Amino acid sequence: MGNLFQAADKCIKASNIEQKIELTRQTCAALNSGELDIQSLLPPTPITTPGRPVKPELVDSRNLPRRRMGSVAGCAALLHSIVHIEFNAINLAWDAVYRFRDMPLAYYQDWANVALEEAYHFKLLRNHLNTLGYDYGDFVAHDGLWDVAKETAHDVLVRMSVVPRVLEARGLDATPAIIDRFISIGDKKAAEIFEIILQDEIGHVEIGTRWFAYLCQQRGLDRQTTFVTMVNNHVKERIKGPLHVEARIKAGFDSKEMAYLSSVVNKRL
C-alpha cells in the first residue's frame, strides 16, 4: 500500500504540467479506492515553492499589465490569469492534503477530489486559450495564492478559513461578471466553461466551510466569531463586492457570516 502524504508531495513537486495532472488523477483514484495509507510516516516539510513550469514569469501583482477585452490579446490575458489561478489551485488542494495530518479520511478525499476538479478546470481553460492562439506561460503572472498558502501553513483551521472561504469565495463573487463579459463579446464557449467552474467552485467552498465548522467544533470555538477573527488577522486585501449571496449560501455561509462580510465589503480590514 502506498502512502497518501508521499503521493501528495509528488503531486505538489511535479513541475511538468501533464505529469502533475496525471499524478493528480492517479493519486485521487488510489485514495478513493482505498489503496493509500493515511498514516503519517514523517512530519510535513516546511512549505516551499511548488513544482511549476519555467513559464509564466512571476512578477509582483502591481506590475501586471492591464489589458482590455476589446482585443484577442486582452481576452487571452484574462483567460491566462484564471488558468494560472487554476494551476495554483491544484497545488493548494494537494498542500491541504500533505500538510495537515491526523484529519479524517473524508477530509483527504475531499481535497484530493478538489485537486482533480481544479486540474479539469485548468485543462478546459488552457484548451480554450489555445483556440485564441496562446498558451499557458505566454503572459506574466503573480504568486499571490501561494503566498497565502505559506502564511496559513501553520494551522489547518487558518487554512480552511482563508483559502476556500475567502480566496476561492472571491471567485464565486467575480465569476458572474466574467461570464457576462465573455457573452458580451460573443465568446459563448468561454462563458460555458466559467458556468461549469462556478458550480464546481461552490462545492469547493462548501468543503472548506464544512471542515472549518468541524475544526471549530473540535476546538470548542464559536464559528462566527472565529471566522471574523481569521479574516481580520489574515486577510490583507479588501473583500470586494458585490457578493454572490446565493452562491455563498449554497457554499455554507450562514446569515451572521454574510452580514459580517456585507459590512466590510470594499473596506480596508
PDB file of C-alpha atoms in Angstrom:
ATOM      1  CA  MET A   1       0.000   0.000   0.000  1.00  0.00           C
ATOM      2  CA  GLY A   2       1.321   3.458  -0.903  1.00  0.00           C
ATOM      3  CA  ASN A   3       1.291   6.446   1.410  1.00  0.00           C
ATOM      4  CA  LEU A   4      -1.016   9.409   0.742  1.00  0.00           C
ATOM      5  CA  PHE A   5       1.351  12.070   2.040  1.00  0.00           C
ATOM      6  CA  GLN A   6       4.225  10.871  -0.115  1.00  0.00           C
ATOM      7  CA  ALA A   7       1.920  10.758  -3.131  1.00  0.00           C
ATOM      8  CA  ALA A   8       0.585  14.274  -2.429  1.00  0.00           C
ATOM      9  CA  ASP A   9       4.154  15.552  -2.103  1.00  0.00           C
ATOM     10  CA  LYS A  10       4.942  14.172  -5.575  1.00  0.00           C
ATOM     11  CA  CYS A  11       1.883  15.935  -6.995  1.00  0.00           C
ATOM     12  CA  ILE A  12       2.995  19.247  -5.497  1.00  0.00           C
ATOM     13  CA  LYS A  13       6.603  18.916  -6.651  1.00  0.00           C
ATOM     14  CA  ALA A  14       5.863  17.860 -10.227  1.00  0.00           C
ATOM     15  CA  SER A  15       6.942  20.715 -12.491  1.00  0.00           C
ATOM     16  CA  ASN A  16       5.734  19.251 -15.783  1.00  0.00           C
ATOM     17  CA  ILE A  17       2.094  20.195 -16.307  1.00  0.00           C
ATOM     18  CA  GLU A  18       0.986  16.914 -17.874  1.00  0.00           C
ATOM     19  CA  GLN A  19       2.800  14.915 -15.188  1.00  0.00           C
ATOM     20  CA  LYS A  20       1.180  16.941 -12.391  1.00  0.00           C
ATOM     21  CA  ILE A  21      -2.265  16.356 -13.867  1.00  0.00           C
ATOM     22  CA  GLU A  22      -1.664  12.629 -14.372  1.00  0.00           C
ATOM     23  CA  LEU A  23      -0.259  12.201 -10.853  1.00  0.00           C
ATOM     24  CA  THR A  24      -3.310  14.046  -9.554  1.00  0.00           C
ATOM     25  CA  ARG A  25      -5.619  11.644 -11.384  1.00  0.00           C
ATOM     26  CA  GLN A  26      -3.727   8.560 -10.197  1.00  0.00           C
ATOM     27  CA  THR A  27      -3.437   9.686  -6.573  1.00  0.00           C
ATOM     28  CA  CYS A  28      -7.092  10.676  -6.310  1.00  0.00           C
ATOM     29  CA  ALA A  29      -8.189   7.338  -7.769  1.00  0.00           C
ATOM     30  CA  ALA A  30      -5.872   5.373  -5.464  1.00  0.00           C
ATOM     31  CA  LEU A  31      -7.106   7.232  -2.383  1.00  0.00           C
ATOM     32  CA  ASN A  32     -10.768   6.774  -3.249  1.00  0.00           C
ATOM     33  CA  SER A  33     -10.258   3.047  -3.866  1.00  0.00           C
ATOM     34  CA  GLY A  34      -8.518   2.511  -0.522  1.00  0.00           C
ATOM     35  CA  GLU A  35      -5.036   1.916  -1.936  1.00  0.00           C
ATOM     36  CA  LEU A  36      -3.277   4.654   0.069  1.00  0.00           C
ATOM     37  CA  ASP A  37      -2.353   4.630   3.742  1.00  0.00           C
ATOM     38  CA  ILE A  38      -3.170   7.876   5.588  1.00  0.00           C
ATOM     39  CA  GLN A  39      -0.791   7.245   8.489  1.00  0.00           C
ATOM     40  CA  SER A  40       1.897   9.921   8.696  1.00  0.00           C
ATOM     41  CA  LEU A  41       5.363   8.373   8.309  1.00  0.00           C
ATOM     42  CA  LEU A  42       7.253  11.649   8.592  1.00  0.00           C
ATOM     43  CA  PRO A  43       6.213  15.183   9.572  1.00  0.00           C
ATOM     44  CA  PRO A  44       5.498  17.565   6.683  1.00  0.00           C
ATOM     45  CA  THR A  45       8.459  19.562   5.442  1.00  0.00           C
ATOM     46  CA  PRO A  46       8.346  23.377   5.636  1.00  0.00           C
ATOM     47  CA  ILE A  47       6.327  24.826   2.783  1.00  0.00           C
ATOM     48  CA  THR A  48       8.394  25.715  -0.274  1.00  0.00           C
ATOM     49  CA  THR A  49       7.788  26.727  -3.881  1.00  0.00           C
ATOM     50  CA  PRO A  50       5.706  24.058  -5.644  1.00  0.00           C
ATOM     51  CA  GLY A  51       6.696  22.452  -8.910  1.00  0.00           C
ATOM     52  CA  ARG A  52       5.782  24.605 -11.892  1.00  0.00           C
ATOM     53  CA  PRO A  53       6.958  25.106 -15.471  1.00  0.00           C
ATOM     54  CA  VAL A  54       9.592  27.722 -16.269  1.00  0.00           C
ATOM     55  CA  LYS A  55       6.887  29.985 -17.671  1.00  0.00           C
ATOM     56  CA  PRO A  56       4.881  32.019 -16.834  1.00  0.00           C
ATOM     57  CA  GLU A  57       7.327  34.529 -15.441  1.00  0.00           C
ATOM     58  CA  LEU A  58       6.146  35.578 -11.984  1.00  0.00           C
ATOM     59  CA  VAL A  59       6.065  39.289 -11.166  1.00  0.00           C
ATOM     60  CA  ASP A  60       4.664  41.474  -8.408  1.00  0.00           C
ATOM     61  CA  SER A  61       0.891  41.737  -8.819  1.00  0.00           C
ATOM     62  CA  ARG A  62       1.237  45.520  -9.022  1.00  0.00           C
ATOM     63  CA  ASN A  63       3.354  45.103 -12.160  1.00  0.00           C
ATOM     64  CA  LEU A  64       0.841  43.078 -14.138  1.00  0.00           C
ATOM     65  CA  PRO A  65      -0.111  44.880 -17.355  1.00  0.00           C
ATOM     66  CA  ARG A  66      -3.773  45.812 -17.727  1.00  0.00           C
ATOM     67  CA  ARG A  67      -5.396  44.600 -20.923  1.00  0.00           C
ATOM     68  CA  ARG A  68      -8.859  45.345 -22.247  1.00  0.00           C
ATOM     69  CA  MET A  69     -11.109  42.633 -23.700  1.00  0.00           C
ATOM     70  CA  GLY A  70     -11.530  44.622 -26.903  1.00  0.00           C
ATOM     71  CA  SER A  71      -8.719  42.588 -28.471  1.00  0.00           C
ATOM     72  CA  VAL A  72      -7.911  38.890 -28.765  1.00  0.00           C
ATOM     73  CA  ALA A  73      -4.775  39.510 -26.708  1.00  0.00           C
ATOM     74  CA  GLY A  74      -6.844  41.153 -23.995  1.00  0.00           C
ATOM     75  CA  CYS A  75      -9.262  38.218 -23.826  1.00  0.00           C
ATOM     76  CA  ALA A  76      -6.345  35.814 -23.793  1.00  0.00           C
ATOM     77  CA  ALA A  77      -4.667  37.733 -20.965  1.00  0.00           C
ATOM     78  CA  LEU A  78      -7.796  37.473 -18.818  1.00  0.00           C
ATOM     79  CA  LEU A  79      -8.125  33.764 -19.560  1.00  0.00           C
ATOM     80  CA  HIS A  80      -4.438  33.252 -18.820  1.00  0.00           C
ATOM     81  CA  SER A  81      -4.760  34.876 -15.406  1.00  0.00           C
ATOM     82  CA  ILE A  82      -7.500  32.416 -14.471  1.00  0.00           C
ATOM     83  CA  VAL A  83      -5.640  29.451 -15.979  1.00  0.00           C
ATOM     84  CA  HIS A  84      -2.808  30.404 -13.617  1.00  0.00           C
ATOM     85  CA  ILE A  85      -5.199  30.534 -10.665  1.00  0.00           C
ATOM     86  CA  GLU A  86      -6.442  27.032 -11.503  1.00  0.00           C
ATOM     87  CA  PHE A  87      -2.871  25.714 -11.747  1.00  0.00           C
ATOM     88  CA  ASN A  88      -2.104  27.163  -8.324  1.00  0.00           C
ATOM     89  CA  ALA A  89      -5.358  25.702  -7.015  1.00  0.00           C
ATOM     90  CA  ILE A  90      -4.132  22.187  -7.866  1.00  0.00           C
ATOM     91  CA  ASN A  91      -1.075  22.758  -5.680  1.00  0.00           C
ATOM     92  CA  LEU A  92      -3.146  24.380  -2.933  1.00  0.00           C
ATOM     93  CA  ALA A  93      -5.503  21.424  -2.752  1.00  0.00           C
ATOM     94  CA  TRP A  94      -2.636  18.945  -2.553  1.00  0.00           C
ATOM     95  CA  ASP A  95      -0.916  21.029   0.099  1.00  0.00           C
ATOM     96  CA  ALA A  96      -4.118  20.891   2.171  1.00  0.00           C
ATOM     97  CA  VAL A  97      -3.742  17.106   1.977  1.00  0.00           C
ATOM     98  CA  TYR A  98       0.014  16.925   2.515  1.00  0.00           C
ATOM     99  CA  ARG A  99       0.500  19.493   5.265  1.00  0.00           C
ATOM    100  CA  PHE A 100      -2.224  18.723   7.761  1.00  0.00           C
ATOM    101  CA  ARG A 101      -2.029  15.316   9.422  1.00  0.00           C
ATOM    102  CA  ASP A 102      -4.426  13.442  11.718  1.00  0.00           C
ATOM    103  CA  MET A 103      -7.536  14.591   9.863  1.00  0.00           C
ATOM    104  CA  PRO A 104     -10.351  12.134   8.977  1.00  0.00           C
ATOM    105  CA  LEU A 105     -10.158  10.138   5.735  1.00  0.00           C
ATOM    106  CA  ALA A 106     -13.097  12.146   4.346  1.00  0.00           C
ATOM    107  CA  TYR A 107     -11.020  15.337   4.648  1.00  0.00           C
ATOM    108  CA  TYR A 108      -8.270  13.897   2.452  1.00  0.00           C
ATOM    109  CA  GLN A 109     -10.767  12.510  -0.044  1.00  0.00           C
ATOM    110  CA  ASP A 110     -12.468  15.895  -0.277  1.00  0.00           C
ATOM    111  CA  TRP A 111      -9.281  17.808  -1.035  1.00  0.00           C
ATOM    112  CA  ALA A 112      -7.917  15.168  -3.407  1.00  0.00           C
ATOM    113  CA  ASN A 113     -11.176  15.420  -5.370  1.00  0.00           C
ATOM    114  CA  VAL A 114     -10.846  19.218  -5.332  1.00  0.00           C
ATOM    115  CA  ALA A 115      -7.338  18.874  -6.819  1.00  0.00           C
ATOM    116  CA  LEU A 116      -8.763  16.658  -9.572  1.00  0.00           C
ATOM    117  CA  GLU A 117     -11.514  19.175 -10.391  1.00  0.00           C
ATOM    118  CA  GLU A 118      -9.017  22.061 -10.411  1.00  0.00           C
ATOM    119  CA  ALA A 119      -6.923  20.084 -12.900  1.00  0.00           C
ATOM    120  CA  TYR A 120     -10.036  19.660 -15.042  1.00  0.00           C
ATOM    121  CA  HIS A 121     -10.721  23.399 -14.901  1.00  0.00           C
ATOM    122  CA  PHE A 122      -7.112  24.090 -15.839  1.00  0.00           C
ATOM    123  CA  LYS A 123      -7.396  21.860 -18.909  1.00  0.00           C
ATOM    124  CA  LEU A 124     -10.717  23.387 -20.004  1.00  0.00           C
ATOM    125  CA  LEU A 125      -9.378  26.929 -19.788  1.00  0.00           C
ATOM    126  CA  ARG A 126      -5.979  26.127 -21.268  1.00  0.00           C
ATOM    127  CA  ASN A 127      -7.582  24.400 -24.252  1.00  0.00           C
ATOM    128  CA  HIS A 128      -9.786  27.435 -24.859  1.00  0.00           C
ATOM    129  CA  LEU A 129      -6.782  29.727 -24.507  1.00  0.00           C
ATOM    130  CA  ASN A 130      -5.099  27.636 -27.209  1.00  0.00           C
ATOM    131  CA  THR A 131      -8.001  28.346 -29.590  1.00  0.00           C
ATOM    132  CA  LEU A 132      -7.134  32.044 -29.295  1.00  0.00           C
ATOM    133  CA  GLY A 133      -3.553  31.337 -30.363  1.00  0.00           C
ATOM    134  CA  TYR A 134      -1.967  31.478 -26.900  1.00  0.00           C
ATOM    135  CA  ASP A 135      -0.797  29.016 -24.265  1.00  0.00           C
ATOM    136  CA  TYR A 136      -0.171  28.948 -20.536  1.00  0.00           C
ATOM    137  CA  GLY A 137       3.073  30.795 -19.950  1.00  0.00           C
ATOM    138  CA  ASP A 138       2.642  33.365 -22.737  1.00  0.00           C
ATOM    139  CA  PHE A 139       1.810  36.131 -20.237  1.00  0.00           C
ATOM    140  CA  VAL A 140       3.335  37.087 -16.897  1.00  0.00           C
ATOM    141  CA  ALA A 141       1.555  36.103 -13.689  1.00  0.00           C
ATOM    142  CA  HIS A 142       1.847  36.600  -9.929  1.00  0.00           C
ATOM    143  CA  ASP A 143       2.240  34.252  -6.979  1.00  0.00           C
ATOM    144  CA  GLY A 144      -0.293  35.733  -4.558  1.00  0.00           C
ATOM    145  CA  LEU A 145      -2.198  32.478  -3.988  1.00  0.00           C
ATOM    146  CA  TRP A 146       0.894  30.557  -2.978  1.00  0.00           C
ATOM    147  CA  ASP A 147       1.960  33.404  -0.685  1.00  0.00           C
ATOM    148  CA  VAL A 148      -1.296  32.819   1.220  1.00  0.00           C
ATOM    149  CA  ALA A 149      -0.518  29.092   1.378  1.00  0.00           C
ATOM    150  CA  LYS A 150       2.760  29.954   3.120  1.00  0.00           C
ATOM    151  CA  GLU A 151       1.017  32.287   5.557  1.00  0.00           C
ATOM    152  CA  THR A 152      -1.563  29.636   6.511  1.00  0.00           C
ATOM    153  CA  ALA A 153       0.752  26.611   6.618  1.00  0.00           C
ATOM    154  CA  HIS A 154       0.929  26.514  10.419  1.00  0.00           C
ATOM    155  CA  ASP A 155      -2.717  25.647  11.144  1.00  0.00           C
ATOM    156  CA  VAL A 156      -5.401  23.767   9.245  1.00  0.00           C
ATOM    157  CA  LEU A 157      -8.093  25.957  10.829  1.00  0.00           C
ATOM    158  CA  VAL A 158      -6.446  29.084   9.436  1.00  0.00           C
ATOM    159  CA  ARG A 159      -6.065  27.416   6.034  1.00  0.00           C
ATOM    160  CA  MET A 160      -9.729  26.381   5.906  1.00  0.00           C
ATOM    161  CA  SER A 161     -10.787  29.880   6.977  1.00  0.00           C
ATOM    162  CA  VAL A 162      -8.747  31.851   4.477  1.00  0.00           C
ATOM    163  CA  VAL A 163      -8.164  29.809   1.322  1.00  0.00           C
ATOM    164  CA  PRO A 164     -11.577  28.309   0.480  1.00  0.00           C
ATOM    165  CA  ARG A 165     -13.764  30.718   2.472  1.00  0.00           C
ATOM    166  CA  VAL A 166     -12.072  33.954   1.366  1.00  0.00           C
ATOM    167  CA  LEU A 167      -9.896  33.396  -1.721  1.00  0.00           C
ATOM    168  CA  GLU A 168     -12.000  30.781  -3.511  1.00  0.00           C
ATOM    169  CA  ALA A 169     -15.189  32.500  -2.391  1.00  0.00           C
ATOM    170  CA  ARG A 170     -13.977  35.638  -4.183  1.00  0.00           C
ATOM    171  CA  GLY A 171     -14.193  33.561  -7.345  1.00  0.00           C
ATOM    172  CA  LEU A 172     -17.870  32.920  -6.634  1.00  0.00           C
ATOM    173  CA  ASP A 173     -18.415  36.683  -6.494  1.00  0.00           C
ATOM    174  CA  ALA A 174     -16.341  37.523  -9.570  1.00  0.00           C
ATOM    175  CA  THR A 175     -17.353  34.765 -11.981  1.00  0.00           C
ATOM    176  CA  PRO A 176     -20.847  36.037 -12.963  1.00  0.00           C
ATOM    177  CA  ALA A 177     -19.314  39.303 -14.211  1.00  0.00           C
ATOM    178  CA  ILE A 178     -16.647  37.353 -16.118  1.00  0.00           C
ATOM    179  CA  ILE A 179     -19.362  35.251 -17.756  1.00  0.00           C
ATOM    180  CA  ASP A 180     -21.227  38.410 -18.770  1.00  0.00           C
ATOM    181  CA  ARG A 181     -18.060  39.903 -20.259  1.00  0.00           C
ATOM    182  CA  PHE A 182     -17.428  36.880 -22.465  1.00  0.00           C
ATOM    183  CA  ILE A 183     -21.065  36.723 -23.523  1.00  0.00           C
ATOM    184  CA  SER A 184     -20.870  40.415 -24.477  1.00  0.00           C
ATOM    185  CA  ILE A 185     -18.035  39.710 -26.938  1.00  0.00           C
ATOM    186  CA  GLY A 186     -19.712  36.596 -28.331  1.00  0.00           C
ATOM    187  CA  ASP A 187     -17.443  34.007 -26.718  1.00  0.00           C
ATOM    188  CA  LYS A 188     -20.139  31.563 -25.641  1.00  0.00           C
ATOM    189  CA  LYS A 189     -17.642  28.726 -25.161  1.00  0.00           C
ATOM    190  CA  ALA A 190     -15.708  30.661 -22.521  1.00  0.00           C
ATOM    191  CA  ALA A 191     -18.977  31.551 -20.797  1.00  0.00           C
ATOM    192  CA  GLU A 192     -19.981  27.865 -20.721  1.00  0.00           C
ATOM    193  CA  ILE A 193     -16.626  26.907 -19.193  1.00  0.00           C
ATOM    194  CA  PHE A 194     -16.990  29.507 -16.463  1.00  0.00           C
ATOM    195  CA  GLU A 195     -20.505  28.252 -15.695  1.00  0.00           C
ATOM    196  CA  ILE A 196     -19.016  24.784 -15.079  1.00  0.00           C
ATOM    197  CA  ILE A 197     -16.270  26.259 -12.924  1.00  0.00           C
ATOM    198  CA  LEU A 198     -18.722  28.335 -10.879  1.00  0.00           C
ATOM    199  CA  GLN A 199     -20.812  25.312  -9.960  1.00  0.00           C
ATOM    200  CA  ASP A 200     -17.744  23.254  -9.047  1.00  0.00           C
ATOM    201  CA  GLU A 201     -16.253  26.090  -7.004  1.00  0.00           C
ATOM    202  CA  ILE A 202     -19.420  26.354  -4.931  1.00  0.00           C
ATOM    203  CA  GLY A 203     -18.695  22.769  -3.950  1.00  0.00           C
ATOM    204  CA  HIS A 204     -15.056  23.562  -3.134  1.00  0.00           C
ATOM    205  CA  VAL A 205     -16.015  26.454  -0.879  1.00  0.00           C
ATOM    206  CA  GLU A 206     -18.649  24.253   0.772  1.00  0.00           C
ATOM    207  CA  ILE A 207     -15.926  21.695   1.530  1.00  0.00           C
ATOM    208  CA  GLY A 208     -13.882  24.443   3.161  1.00  0.00           C
ATOM    209  CA  THR A 209     -16.925  25.544   5.149  1.00  0.00           C
ATOM    210  CA  ARG A 210     -17.627  22.003   6.302  1.00  0.00           C
ATOM    211  CA  TRP A 211     -14.096  21.385   7.578  1.00  0.00           C
ATOM    212  CA  PHE A 212     -13.901  24.856   9.089  1.00  0.00           C
ATOM    213  CA  ALA A 213     -17.071  24.074  11.074  1.00  0.00           C
ATOM    214  CA  TYR A 214     -15.672  20.651  12.029  1.00  0.00           C
ATOM    215  CA  LEU A 215     -12.453  22.196  13.375  1.00  0.00           C
ATOM    216  CA  CYS A 216     -14.314  24.915  15.287  1.00  0.00           C
ATOM    217  CA  GLN A 217     -16.471  22.264  16.961  1.00  0.00           C
ATOM    218  CA  GLN A 218     -13.431  20.090  17.677  1.00  0.00           C
ATOM    219  CA  ARG A 219     -11.623  23.001  19.347  1.00  0.00           C
ATOM    220  CA  GLY A 220     -14.673  24.376  21.159  1.00  0.00           C
ATOM    221  CA  LEU A 221     -14.709  27.626  19.169  1.00  0.00           C
ATOM    222  CA  ASP A 222     -17.672  29.740  18.116  1.00  0.00           C
ATOM    223  CA  ARG A 223     -17.827  29.517  14.348  1.00  0.00           C
ATOM    224  CA  GLN A 224     -18.949  33.063  13.533  1.00  0.00           C
ATOM    225  CA  THR A 225     -16.545  34.749  15.962  1.00  0.00           C
ATOM    226  CA  THR A 226     -13.672  32.607  14.714  1.00  0.00           C
ATOM    227  CA  PHE A 227     -14.364  33.450  11.076  1.00  0.00           C
ATOM    228  CA  VAL A 228     -14.371  37.189  11.802  1.00  0.00           C
ATOM    229  CA  THR A 229     -11.107  36.853  13.749  1.00  0.00           C
ATOM    230  CA  MET A 230      -9.487  34.872  10.946  1.00  0.00           C
ATOM    231  CA  VAL A 231     -10.473  37.395   8.295  1.00  0.00           C
ATOM    232  CA  ASN A 232      -9.280  40.336  10.405  1.00  0.00           C
ATOM    233  CA  ASN A 233      -5.974  38.656  11.257  1.00  0.00           C
ATOM    234  CA  HIS A 234      -5.063  37.002   7.984  1.00  0.00           C
ATOM    235  CA  VAL A 235      -6.740  38.806   5.073  1.00  0.00           C
ATOM    236  CA  LYS A 236      -4.737  41.766   3.824  1.00  0.00           C
ATOM    237  CA  GLU A 237      -6.824  42.847   0.848  1.00  0.00           C
ATOM    238  CA  ARG A 238     -10.318  44.277   0.756  1.00  0.00           C
ATOM    239  CA  ILE A 239     -13.293  41.952   0.380  1.00  0.00           C
ATOM    240  CA  LYS A 240     -14.527  43.139  -2.987  1.00  0.00           C
ATOM    241  CA  GLY A 241     -18.186  43.336  -3.877  1.00  0.00           C
ATOM    242  CA  PRO A 242     -20.741  42.646  -4.999  1.00  0.00           C
ATOM    243  CA  LEU A 243     -21.066  39.396  -3.070  1.00  0.00           C
ATOM    244  CA  HIS A 244     -22.723  36.484  -4.866  1.00  0.00           C
ATOM    245  CA  VAL A 245     -25.087  35.851  -1.965  1.00  0.00           C
ATOM    246  CA  GLU A 246     -26.899  32.865  -3.459  1.00  0.00           C
ATOM    247  CA  ALA A 247     -23.661  31.052  -4.295  1.00  0.00           C
ATOM    248  CA  ARG A 248     -22.142  31.778  -0.897  1.00  0.00           C
ATOM    249  CA  ILE A 249     -25.215  30.457   0.919  1.00  0.00           C
ATOM    250  CA  LYS A 250     -25.064  27.283  -1.185  1.00  0.00           C
ATOM    251  CA  ALA A 251     -21.402  27.047  -0.153  1.00  0.00           C
ATOM    252  CA  GLY A 252     -22.356  27.073   3.521  1.00  0.00           C
ATOM    253  CA  PHE A 253     -22.049  30.679   4.660  1.00  0.00           C
ATOM    254  CA  ASP A 254     -24.661  31.411   7.320  1.00  0.00           C
ATOM    255  CA  SER A 255     -26.631  34.616   7.874  1.00  0.00           C
ATOM    256  CA  LYS A 256     -24.243  36.009  10.505  1.00  0.00           C
ATOM    257  CA  GLU A 257     -21.213  35.448   8.317  1.00  0.00           C
ATOM    258  CA  MET A 258     -22.953  37.058   5.353  1.00  0.00           C
ATOM    259  CA  ALA A 259     -23.949  40.054   7.482  1.00  0.00           C
ATOM    260  CA  TYR A 260     -20.324  40.482   8.576  1.00  0.00           C
ATOM    261  CA  LEU A 261     -18.989  40.196   5.005  1.00  0.00           C
ATOM    262  CA  SER A 262     -21.586  42.686   3.768  1.00  0.00           C
ATOM    263  CA  SER A 263     -20.442  45.141   6.442  1.00  0.00           C
ATOM    264  CA  VAL A 264     -16.797  45.037   5.291  1.00  0.00           C
ATOM    265  CA  VAL A 265     -17.217  44.860   1.509  1.00  0.00           C
ATOM    266  CA  ASN A 266     -14.791  47.263  -0.205  1.00  0.00           C
ATOM    267  CA  LYS A 267     -13.454  48.478   3.174  1.00  0.00           C
ATOM    268  CA  ARG A 268      -9.876  48.120   4.345  1.00  0.00           C
ATOM    269  CA  LEU A 269      -9.737  45.463   7.061  1.00  0.00           C
TER     270      LEU A 269
END
